Amino acid sequence: MKLRIAKFVRQVRLAARHAGLLMHSFVLLAAVRIALYTTTYHRIAKYVRVDNLGPEGRRPVYLIVWAIEHASRMVPRANCLTRALVLQYLLGRNGHGSIIRVGVAQSDVAVFEAHAWVLYEGGVIMGGTAEEISRYTPIVDLAADIR
């Protein structure tokens, strides 16, 4: 019980310290989610693509991932593509290049599934574990400008 309370207190302190990043993540997630519902990916990509990376290292990668994971819980239907687009945008604005990889798989009931995950320095930082992702066949990489 004490461990749970300590973890909760750490989360509250982290959220309070980084409230601006959480709010920014929430607004971006909501905007991208609405845009994906109302328009095409290509139109959205023009706005979220970061051609010139921002100043390097303003915010650490783990903190940006944390903010998006937590803010996405409050945005209905913030799917993997929504989270990946916002993560890539925020990473780029903070000087970190990344790749969104989109893959497809066929489920047990012959239904087509697609999934997006984010790669940073060769590793998956959002979108699932290596085991979960291994069932998808990559079809496209969407890269931000990488230094």
Short mmCIF file of N, CA and C in Angstrom, two decimals:
data_model
loop_
_atom_site.label_atom_id
_atom_site.label_comp_id
_atom_site.label_asym_id
_atom_site.label_seq_id
_atom_site.Cartn_x
_atom_site.Cartn_y
_atom_site.Cartn_z
N MET A 1 0.82 -1.18 0.00
CA MET A 1 0.00 0.00 0.00
C MET A 1 0.87 1.26 0.00
N LYS A 2 1.94 1.26 0.81
CA LYS A 2 2.83 2.42 0.87
C LYS A 2 3.50 2.66 -0.48
N LEU A 3 3.80 1.57 -1.19
CA LEU A 3 4.43 1.68 -2.50
C LEU A 3 3.50 2.37 -3.49
N ARG A 4 2.22 2.03 -3.45
CA ARG A 4 1.24 2.66 -4.34
C ARG A 4 1.12 4.15 -4.06
N ILE A 5 1.07 4.50 -2.78
CA ILE A 5 0.94 5.90 -2.40
C ILE A 5 2.18 6.68 -2.84
N ALA A 6 3.35 6.10 -2.64
CA ALA A 6 4.59 6.77 -3.05
C ALA A 6 4.62 6.97 -4.56
N LYS A 7 4.18 5.96 -5.31
CA LYS A 7 4.15 6.08 -6.78
C LYS A 7 3.17 7.18 -7.19
N PHE A 8 2.01 7.21 -6.55
CA PHE A 8 1.01 8.23 -6.85
C PHE A 8 1.55 9.63 -6.57
N VAL A 9 2.22 9.79 -5.45
CA VAL A 9 2.78 11.10 -5.08
C VAL A 9 3.83 11.52 -6.10
N ARG A 10 4.68 10.60 -6.55
CA ARG A 10 5.68 10.92 -7.59
C ARG A 10 5.01 11.35 -8.88
N GLN A 11 3.94 10.67 -9.26
CA GLN A 11 3.21 11.02 -10.48
C GLN A 11 2.59 12.41 -10.38
N VAL A 12 2.01 12.72 -9.23
CA VAL A 12 1.39 14.03 -9.03
C VAL A 12 2.44 15.14 -9.09
N ARG A 13 3.58 14.91 -8.46
CA ARG A 13 4.66 15.90 -8.49
C ARG A 13 5.18 16.11 -9.91
N LEU A 14 5.34 15.01 -10.64
CA LEU A 14 5.81 15.09 -12.03
C LEU A 14 4.79 15.85 -12.88
N ALA A 15 3.51 15.54 -12.71
CA ALA A 15 2.46 16.23 -13.47
C ALA A 15 2.42 17.71 -13.14
N ALA A 16 2.59 18.05 -11.87
CA ALA A 16 2.57 19.47 -11.48
C ALA A 16 3.77 20.21 -12.07
N ARG A 17 4.93 19.56 -12.05
CA ARG A 17 6.15 20.18 -12.57
C ARG A 17 6.08 20.40 -14.07
N HIS A 18 5.38 19.52 -14.77
CA HIS A 18 5.34 19.58 -16.23
C HIS A 18 3.92 19.78 -16.76
N ALA A 19 3.14 20.58 -16.05
CA ALA A 19 1.75 20.82 -16.43
C ALA A 19 1.64 21.46 -17.82
N GLY A 20 2.56 22.34 -18.14
CA GLY A 20 2.53 22.99 -19.45
C GLY A 20 2.71 21.99 -20.58
N LEU A 21 3.66 21.07 -20.43
CA LEU A 21 3.88 20.04 -21.45
C LEU A 21 2.67 19.12 -21.55
N LEU A 22 2.09 18.76 -20.42
CA LEU A 22 0.89 17.91 -20.45
C LEU A 22 -0.25 18.60 -21.18
N MET A 23 -0.47 19.87 -20.89
CA MET A 23 -1.56 20.61 -21.54
C MET A 23 -1.29 20.77 -23.03
N HIS A 24 -0.07 21.08 -23.39
CA HIS A 24 0.30 21.21 -24.79
C HIS A 24 0.06 19.88 -25.52
N SER A 25 0.46 18.77 -24.89
CA SER A 25 0.26 17.44 -25.47
C SER A 25 -1.23 17.15 -25.65
N PHE A 26 -2.02 17.49 -24.65
CA PHE A 26 -3.46 17.27 -24.71
C PHE A 26 -4.09 18.03 -25.88
N VAL A 27 -3.75 19.31 -26.00
CA VAL A 27 -4.31 20.14 -27.07
C VAL A 27 -3.90 19.59 -28.44
N LEU A 28 -2.64 19.23 -28.60
CA LEU A 28 -2.17 18.68 -29.87
C LEU A 28 -2.85 17.36 -30.19
N LEU A 29 -2.97 16.49 -29.20
CA LEU A 29 -3.64 15.19 -29.41
C LEU A 29 -5.09 15.40 -29.85
N ALA A 30 -5.79 16.30 -29.17
CA ALA A 30 -7.19 16.57 -29.53
C ALA A 30 -7.29 17.14 -30.95
N ALA A 31 -6.41 18.07 -31.28
CA ALA A 31 -6.45 18.68 -32.62
C ALA A 31 -6.13 17.66 -33.71
N VAL A 32 -5.11 16.84 -33.49
CA VAL A 32 -4.75 15.83 -34.50
C VAL A 32 -5.84 14.77 -34.60
N ARG A 33 -6.44 14.39 -33.48
CA ARG A 33 -7.52 13.40 -33.51
C ARG A 33 -8.70 13.92 -34.34
N ILE A 34 -9.08 15.15 -34.10
CA ILE A 34 -10.19 15.75 -34.87
C ILE A 34 -9.80 15.85 -36.34
N ALA A 35 -8.58 16.28 -36.61
CA ALA A 35 -8.13 16.41 -37.99
C ALA A 35 -8.12 15.05 -38.71
N LEU A 36 -7.67 14.00 -38.04
CA LEU A 36 -7.67 12.68 -38.67
C LEU A 36 -9.09 12.19 -38.96
N TYR A 37 -10.03 12.64 -38.17
CA TYR A 37 -11.42 12.27 -38.37
C TYR A 37 -12.04 13.04 -39.54
N THR A 38 -11.58 14.27 -39.77
CA THR A 38 -12.24 15.13 -40.74
C THR A 38 -11.50 15.32 -42.06
N THR A 39 -10.23 14.96 -42.12
CA THR A 39 -9.46 15.20 -43.33
C THR A 39 -8.46 14.07 -43.55
N THR A 40 -7.61 14.24 -44.53
CA THR A 40 -6.66 13.19 -44.88
C THR A 40 -5.34 13.34 -44.12
N TYR A 41 -4.61 12.25 -44.04
CA TYR A 41 -3.30 12.26 -43.40
C TYR A 41 -2.38 13.27 -44.08
N HIS A 42 -2.38 13.30 -45.41
CA HIS A 42 -1.45 14.18 -46.14
C HIS A 42 -1.66 15.65 -45.80
N ARG A 43 -2.88 16.03 -45.60
CA ARG A 43 -3.16 17.42 -45.24
C ARG A 43 -2.64 17.71 -43.82
N ILE A 44 -2.82 16.76 -42.92
CA ILE A 44 -2.35 16.92 -41.54
C ILE A 44 -0.82 16.95 -41.50
N ALA A 45 -0.19 16.09 -42.30
CA ALA A 45 1.26 15.96 -42.28
C ALA A 45 1.96 17.28 -42.59
N LYS A 46 1.33 18.12 -43.41
CA LYS A 46 1.92 19.43 -43.72
C LYS A 46 2.10 20.27 -42.47
N TYR A 47 1.18 20.12 -41.53
CA TYR A 47 1.19 20.95 -40.33
C TYR A 47 2.01 20.36 -39.19
N VAL A 48 2.06 19.04 -39.10
CA VAL A 48 2.78 18.43 -37.98
C VAL A 48 4.21 18.04 -38.34
N ARG A 49 4.55 18.10 -39.59
CA ARG A 49 5.91 17.75 -39.99
C ARG A 49 6.89 18.84 -39.54
N VAL A 50 8.00 18.41 -39.01
CA VAL A 50 9.03 19.34 -38.57
C VAL A 50 10.20 19.18 -39.53
N ASP A 51 10.34 20.12 -40.47
CA ASP A 51 11.42 20.04 -41.45
C ASP A 51 12.76 20.44 -40.86
N ASN A 52 12.76 21.40 -40.00
CA ASN A 52 14.00 21.82 -39.33
C ASN A 52 13.82 21.55 -37.85
N LEU A 53 14.64 20.67 -37.34
CA LEU A 53 14.53 20.34 -35.93
C LEU A 53 14.83 21.55 -35.07
N GLY A 54 14.12 21.63 -33.96
CA GLY A 54 14.33 22.74 -33.03
C GLY A 54 15.65 22.60 -32.30
N PRO A 55 15.89 23.48 -31.34
CA PRO A 55 17.13 23.40 -30.57
C PRO A 55 17.26 22.05 -29.88
N GLU A 56 18.41 21.46 -29.99
CA GLU A 56 18.61 20.11 -29.49
C GLU A 56 18.51 20.04 -27.97
N GLY A 57 17.78 19.04 -27.50
CA GLY A 57 17.75 18.72 -26.09
C GLY A 57 16.98 19.65 -25.17
N ARG A 58 16.04 20.41 -25.68
CA ARG A 58 15.27 21.28 -24.79
C ARG A 58 14.53 20.46 -23.75
N ARG A 59 13.87 19.40 -24.18
CA ARG A 59 13.19 18.49 -23.26
C ARG A 59 13.66 17.08 -23.58
N PRO A 60 13.85 16.25 -22.56
CA PRO A 60 14.30 14.88 -22.82
C PRO A 60 13.18 14.04 -23.45
N VAL A 61 13.58 13.05 -24.22
CA VAL A 61 12.66 12.19 -24.94
C VAL A 61 11.68 11.50 -23.99
N TYR A 62 12.20 10.95 -22.89
CA TYR A 62 11.34 10.21 -21.98
C TYR A 62 10.21 11.08 -21.42
N LEU A 63 10.47 12.36 -21.21
CA LEU A 63 9.47 13.26 -20.67
C LEU A 63 8.37 13.54 -21.70
N ILE A 64 8.74 13.68 -22.95
CA ILE A 64 7.75 13.91 -24.01
C ILE A 64 6.87 12.68 -24.18
N VAL A 65 7.49 11.51 -24.17
CA VAL A 65 6.72 10.26 -24.28
C VAL A 65 5.75 10.15 -23.10
N TRP A 66 6.25 10.42 -21.90
CA TRP A 66 5.41 10.36 -20.70
C TRP A 66 4.20 11.29 -20.84
N ALA A 67 4.42 12.50 -21.29
CA ALA A 67 3.34 13.49 -21.40
C ALA A 67 2.28 13.02 -22.41
N ILE A 68 2.71 12.48 -23.52
CA ILE A 68 1.75 12.03 -24.53
C ILE A 68 0.97 10.82 -24.05
N GLU A 69 1.66 9.89 -23.41
CA GLU A 69 0.96 8.71 -22.87
C GLU A 69 -0.11 9.12 -21.88
N HIS A 70 0.20 10.06 -21.00
CA HIS A 70 -0.76 10.49 -19.99
C HIS A 70 -1.87 11.36 -20.57
N ALA A 71 -1.51 12.28 -21.44
CA ALA A 71 -2.53 13.17 -22.04
C ALA A 71 -3.47 12.39 -22.95
N SER A 72 -2.97 11.35 -23.61
CA SER A 72 -3.81 10.59 -24.55
C SER A 72 -4.93 9.84 -23.84
N ARG A 73 -4.80 9.63 -22.55
CA ARG A 73 -5.86 8.97 -21.78
C ARG A 73 -7.11 9.83 -21.69
N MET A 74 -6.95 11.14 -21.90
CA MET A 74 -8.07 12.07 -21.79
C MET A 74 -8.66 12.44 -23.15
N VAL A 75 -8.07 11.96 -24.23
CA VAL A 75 -8.56 12.28 -25.57
C VAL A 75 -9.24 11.03 -26.14
N PRO A 76 -10.55 11.09 -26.34
CA PRO A 76 -11.25 9.92 -26.88
C PRO A 76 -10.67 9.50 -28.23
N ARG A 77 -10.47 8.21 -28.38
CA ARG A 77 -9.99 7.60 -29.63
C ARG A 77 -8.63 8.15 -30.09
N ALA A 78 -7.79 8.49 -29.15
CA ALA A 78 -6.43 8.91 -29.51
C ALA A 78 -5.66 7.64 -29.84
N ASN A 79 -5.78 7.23 -31.08
CA ASN A 79 -5.20 5.95 -31.51
C ASN A 79 -3.69 6.05 -31.71
N CYS A 80 -3.12 4.97 -32.18
CA CYS A 80 -1.66 4.90 -32.33
C CYS A 80 -1.14 5.94 -33.31
N LEU A 81 -1.84 6.20 -34.40
CA LEU A 81 -1.38 7.18 -35.37
C LEU A 81 -1.45 8.60 -34.79
N THR A 82 -2.50 8.89 -34.06
CA THR A 82 -2.64 10.20 -33.41
C THR A 82 -1.47 10.43 -32.47
N ARG A 83 -1.21 9.47 -31.60
CA ARG A 83 -0.11 9.60 -30.63
C ARG A 83 1.24 9.69 -31.33
N ALA A 84 1.42 8.89 -32.38
CA ALA A 84 2.70 8.89 -33.10
C ALA A 84 2.95 10.23 -33.78
N LEU A 85 1.94 10.80 -34.41
CA LEU A 85 2.11 12.10 -35.08
C LEU A 85 2.47 13.20 -34.08
N VAL A 86 1.78 13.22 -32.96
CA VAL A 86 2.06 14.25 -31.95
C VAL A 86 3.44 14.03 -31.34
N LEU A 87 3.80 12.78 -31.08
CA LEU A 87 5.12 12.50 -30.52
C LEU A 87 6.21 12.94 -31.49
N GLN A 88 6.06 12.61 -32.76
CA GLN A 88 7.07 13.00 -33.73
C GLN A 88 7.18 14.52 -33.82
N TYR A 89 6.07 15.20 -33.78
CA TYR A 89 6.07 16.67 -33.83
C TYR A 89 6.79 17.26 -32.62
N LEU A 90 6.43 16.80 -31.42
CA LEU A 90 7.05 17.35 -30.21
C LEU A 90 8.52 16.98 -30.11
N LEU A 91 8.87 15.77 -30.53
CA LEU A 91 10.29 15.39 -30.53
C LEU A 91 11.08 16.31 -31.46
N GLY A 92 10.55 16.54 -32.65
CA GLY A 92 11.22 17.40 -33.61
C GLY A 92 11.37 18.82 -33.10
N ARG A 93 10.34 19.33 -32.45
CA ARG A 93 10.41 20.69 -31.90
C ARG A 93 11.44 20.80 -30.78
N ASN A 94 11.78 19.65 -30.20
CA ASN A 94 12.76 19.63 -29.11
C ASN A 94 14.11 19.07 -29.56
N GLY A 95 14.32 19.02 -30.88
CA GLY A 95 15.63 18.65 -31.40
C GLY A 95 15.91 17.17 -31.53
N HIS A 96 14.87 16.34 -31.48
CA HIS A 96 15.06 14.89 -31.57
C HIS A 96 14.38 14.36 -32.84
N GLY A 97 15.15 13.78 -33.76
CA GLY A 97 14.58 13.18 -34.95
C GLY A 97 13.97 11.83 -34.63
N SER A 98 12.93 11.45 -35.35
CA SER A 98 12.26 10.18 -35.11
C SER A 98 11.64 9.67 -36.40
N ILE A 99 11.20 8.43 -36.35
CA ILE A 99 10.53 7.81 -37.49
C ILE A 99 9.24 7.19 -37.02
N ILE A 100 8.16 7.46 -37.74
CA ILE A 100 6.90 6.74 -37.51
C ILE A 100 6.89 5.59 -38.50
N ARG A 101 6.75 4.40 -37.99
CA ARG A 101 6.66 3.21 -38.85
C ARG A 101 5.23 2.70 -38.79
N VAL A 102 4.66 2.47 -39.96
CA VAL A 102 3.30 1.95 -40.06
C VAL A 102 3.38 0.54 -40.61
N GLY A 103 2.67 -0.37 -39.96
CA GLY A 103 2.67 -1.75 -40.40
C GLY A 103 1.26 -2.29 -40.47
N VAL A 104 1.12 -3.43 -41.14
CA VAL A 104 -0.19 -4.08 -41.28
C VAL A 104 -0.08 -5.54 -40.85
N ALA A 105 -1.22 -6.08 -40.44
CA ALA A 105 -1.30 -7.48 -40.05
C ALA A 105 -2.71 -7.96 -40.32
N GLN A 106 -2.84 -9.27 -40.39
CA GLN A 106 -4.16 -9.87 -40.54
C GLN A 106 -4.47 -10.61 -39.25
N SER A 107 -5.60 -10.30 -38.65
CA SER A 107 -5.95 -10.92 -37.38
C SER A 107 -6.49 -12.33 -37.60
N ASP A 108 -6.78 -13.01 -36.50
CA ASP A 108 -7.28 -14.38 -36.56
C ASP A 108 -8.61 -14.49 -37.30
N VAL A 109 -9.39 -13.44 -37.28
CA VAL A 109 -10.70 -13.46 -37.93
C VAL A 109 -10.65 -12.82 -39.31
N ALA A 110 -9.49 -12.82 -39.93
CA ALA A 110 -9.28 -12.31 -41.29
C ALA A 110 -9.62 -10.82 -41.43
N VAL A 111 -9.39 -10.07 -40.38
CA VAL A 111 -9.61 -8.63 -40.43
C VAL A 111 -8.26 -7.95 -40.60
N PHE A 112 -8.22 -6.96 -41.47
CA PHE A 112 -7.02 -6.18 -41.74
C PHE A 112 -6.80 -5.22 -40.58
N GLU A 113 -5.59 -5.19 -40.04
CA GLU A 113 -5.24 -4.28 -38.95
C GLU A 113 -4.03 -3.45 -39.35
N ALA A 114 -4.01 -2.20 -38.92
CA ALA A 114 -2.85 -1.34 -39.13
C ALA A 114 -2.41 -0.81 -37.78
N HIS A 115 -1.13 -0.52 -37.66
CA HIS A 115 -0.59 -0.02 -36.40
C HIS A 115 0.58 0.91 -36.70
N ALA A 116 0.74 1.94 -35.89
CA ALA A 116 1.86 2.88 -36.03
C ALA A 116 2.65 2.89 -34.73
N TRP A 117 3.98 2.94 -34.87
CA TRP A 117 4.83 3.05 -33.70
C TRP A 117 5.97 4.00 -34.03
N VAL A 118 6.63 4.50 -33.00
CA VAL A 118 7.66 5.52 -33.18
C VAL A 118 9.03 4.95 -32.81
N LEU A 119 9.98 5.18 -33.72
CA LEU A 119 11.36 4.75 -33.51
C LEU A 119 12.22 5.98 -33.23
N TYR A 120 13.09 5.83 -32.26
CA TYR A 120 14.04 6.89 -31.92
C TYR A 120 15.38 6.21 -31.67
N GLU A 121 16.38 6.63 -32.42
CA GLU A 121 17.73 6.04 -32.33
C GLU A 121 17.69 4.52 -32.43
N GLY A 122 16.86 4.02 -33.34
CA GLY A 122 16.81 2.59 -33.63
C GLY A 122 15.92 1.76 -32.74
N GLY A 123 15.35 2.35 -31.69
CA GLY A 123 14.50 1.59 -30.78
C GLY A 123 13.08 2.14 -30.75
N VAL A 124 12.15 1.28 -30.37
CA VAL A 124 10.74 1.68 -30.28
C VAL A 124 10.55 2.43 -28.97
N ILE A 125 10.02 3.66 -29.06
CA ILE A 125 9.77 4.43 -27.84
C ILE A 125 8.28 4.60 -27.56
N MET A 126 7.44 4.30 -28.54
CA MET A 126 5.99 4.33 -28.33
C MET A 126 5.32 3.44 -29.35
N GLY A 127 4.36 2.66 -28.90
CA GLY A 127 3.59 1.85 -29.83
C GLY A 127 3.59 0.37 -29.51
N GLY A 128 4.29 -0.03 -28.48
CA GLY A 128 4.27 -1.43 -28.08
C GLY A 128 5.64 -2.02 -27.91
N THR A 129 5.65 -3.24 -27.43
CA THR A 129 6.91 -3.95 -27.24
C THR A 129 7.34 -4.58 -28.56
N ALA A 130 8.57 -5.03 -28.62
CA ALA A 130 9.08 -5.67 -29.83
C ALA A 130 8.23 -6.89 -30.19
N GLU A 131 7.79 -7.62 -29.19
CA GLU A 131 6.96 -8.80 -29.43
C GLU A 131 5.60 -8.43 -30.03
N GLU A 132 4.98 -7.38 -29.50
CA GLU A 132 3.68 -6.93 -30.01
C GLU A 132 3.80 -6.42 -31.45
N ILE A 133 4.86 -5.71 -31.73
CA ILE A 133 5.05 -5.12 -33.04
C ILE A 133 5.46 -6.15 -34.08
N SER A 134 6.08 -7.23 -33.65
CA SER A 134 6.62 -8.22 -34.59
C SER A 134 5.54 -8.85 -35.48
N ARG A 135 4.30 -8.80 -35.08
CA ARG A 135 3.24 -9.40 -35.91
C ARG A 135 2.82 -8.50 -37.07
N TYR A 136 3.32 -7.25 -37.08
CA TYR A 136 3.00 -6.32 -38.16
C TYR A 136 4.10 -6.31 -39.20
N THR A 137 3.71 -6.25 -40.46
CA THR A 137 4.66 -6.11 -41.56
C THR A 137 4.77 -4.63 -41.89
N PRO A 138 5.96 -4.03 -41.69
CA PRO A 138 6.11 -2.60 -41.99
C PRO A 138 5.84 -2.30 -43.46
N ILE A 139 5.09 -1.22 -43.70
CA ILE A 139 4.80 -0.84 -45.09
C ILE A 139 5.32 0.55 -45.44
N VAL A 140 5.47 1.43 -44.43
CA VAL A 140 5.96 2.77 -44.72
C VAL A 140 6.61 3.37 -43.48
N ASP A 141 7.66 4.15 -43.71
CA ASP A 141 8.30 4.93 -42.65
C ASP A 141 8.08 6.40 -42.94
N LEU A 142 7.63 7.10 -41.93
CA LEU A 142 7.39 8.55 -42.04
C LEU A 142 8.41 9.24 -41.16
N ALA A 143 9.44 9.79 -41.79
CA ALA A 143 10.58 10.34 -41.04
C ALA A 143 10.47 11.84 -40.89
N ALA A 144 10.82 12.31 -39.69
CA ALA A 144 11.04 13.73 -39.48
C ALA A 144 12.49 13.98 -39.92
N ASP A 145 12.82 15.22 -40.10
CA ASP A 145 14.20 15.57 -40.48
C ASP A 145 15.15 15.09 -39.38
N ILE A 146 16.11 14.29 -39.74
CA ILE A 146 17.06 13.76 -38.77
C ILE A 146 18.42 14.37 -39.03
N ARG A 147 19.04 14.91 -38.01
CA ARG A 147 20.35 15.56 -38.16
C ARG A 147 21.38 14.56 -38.56
#
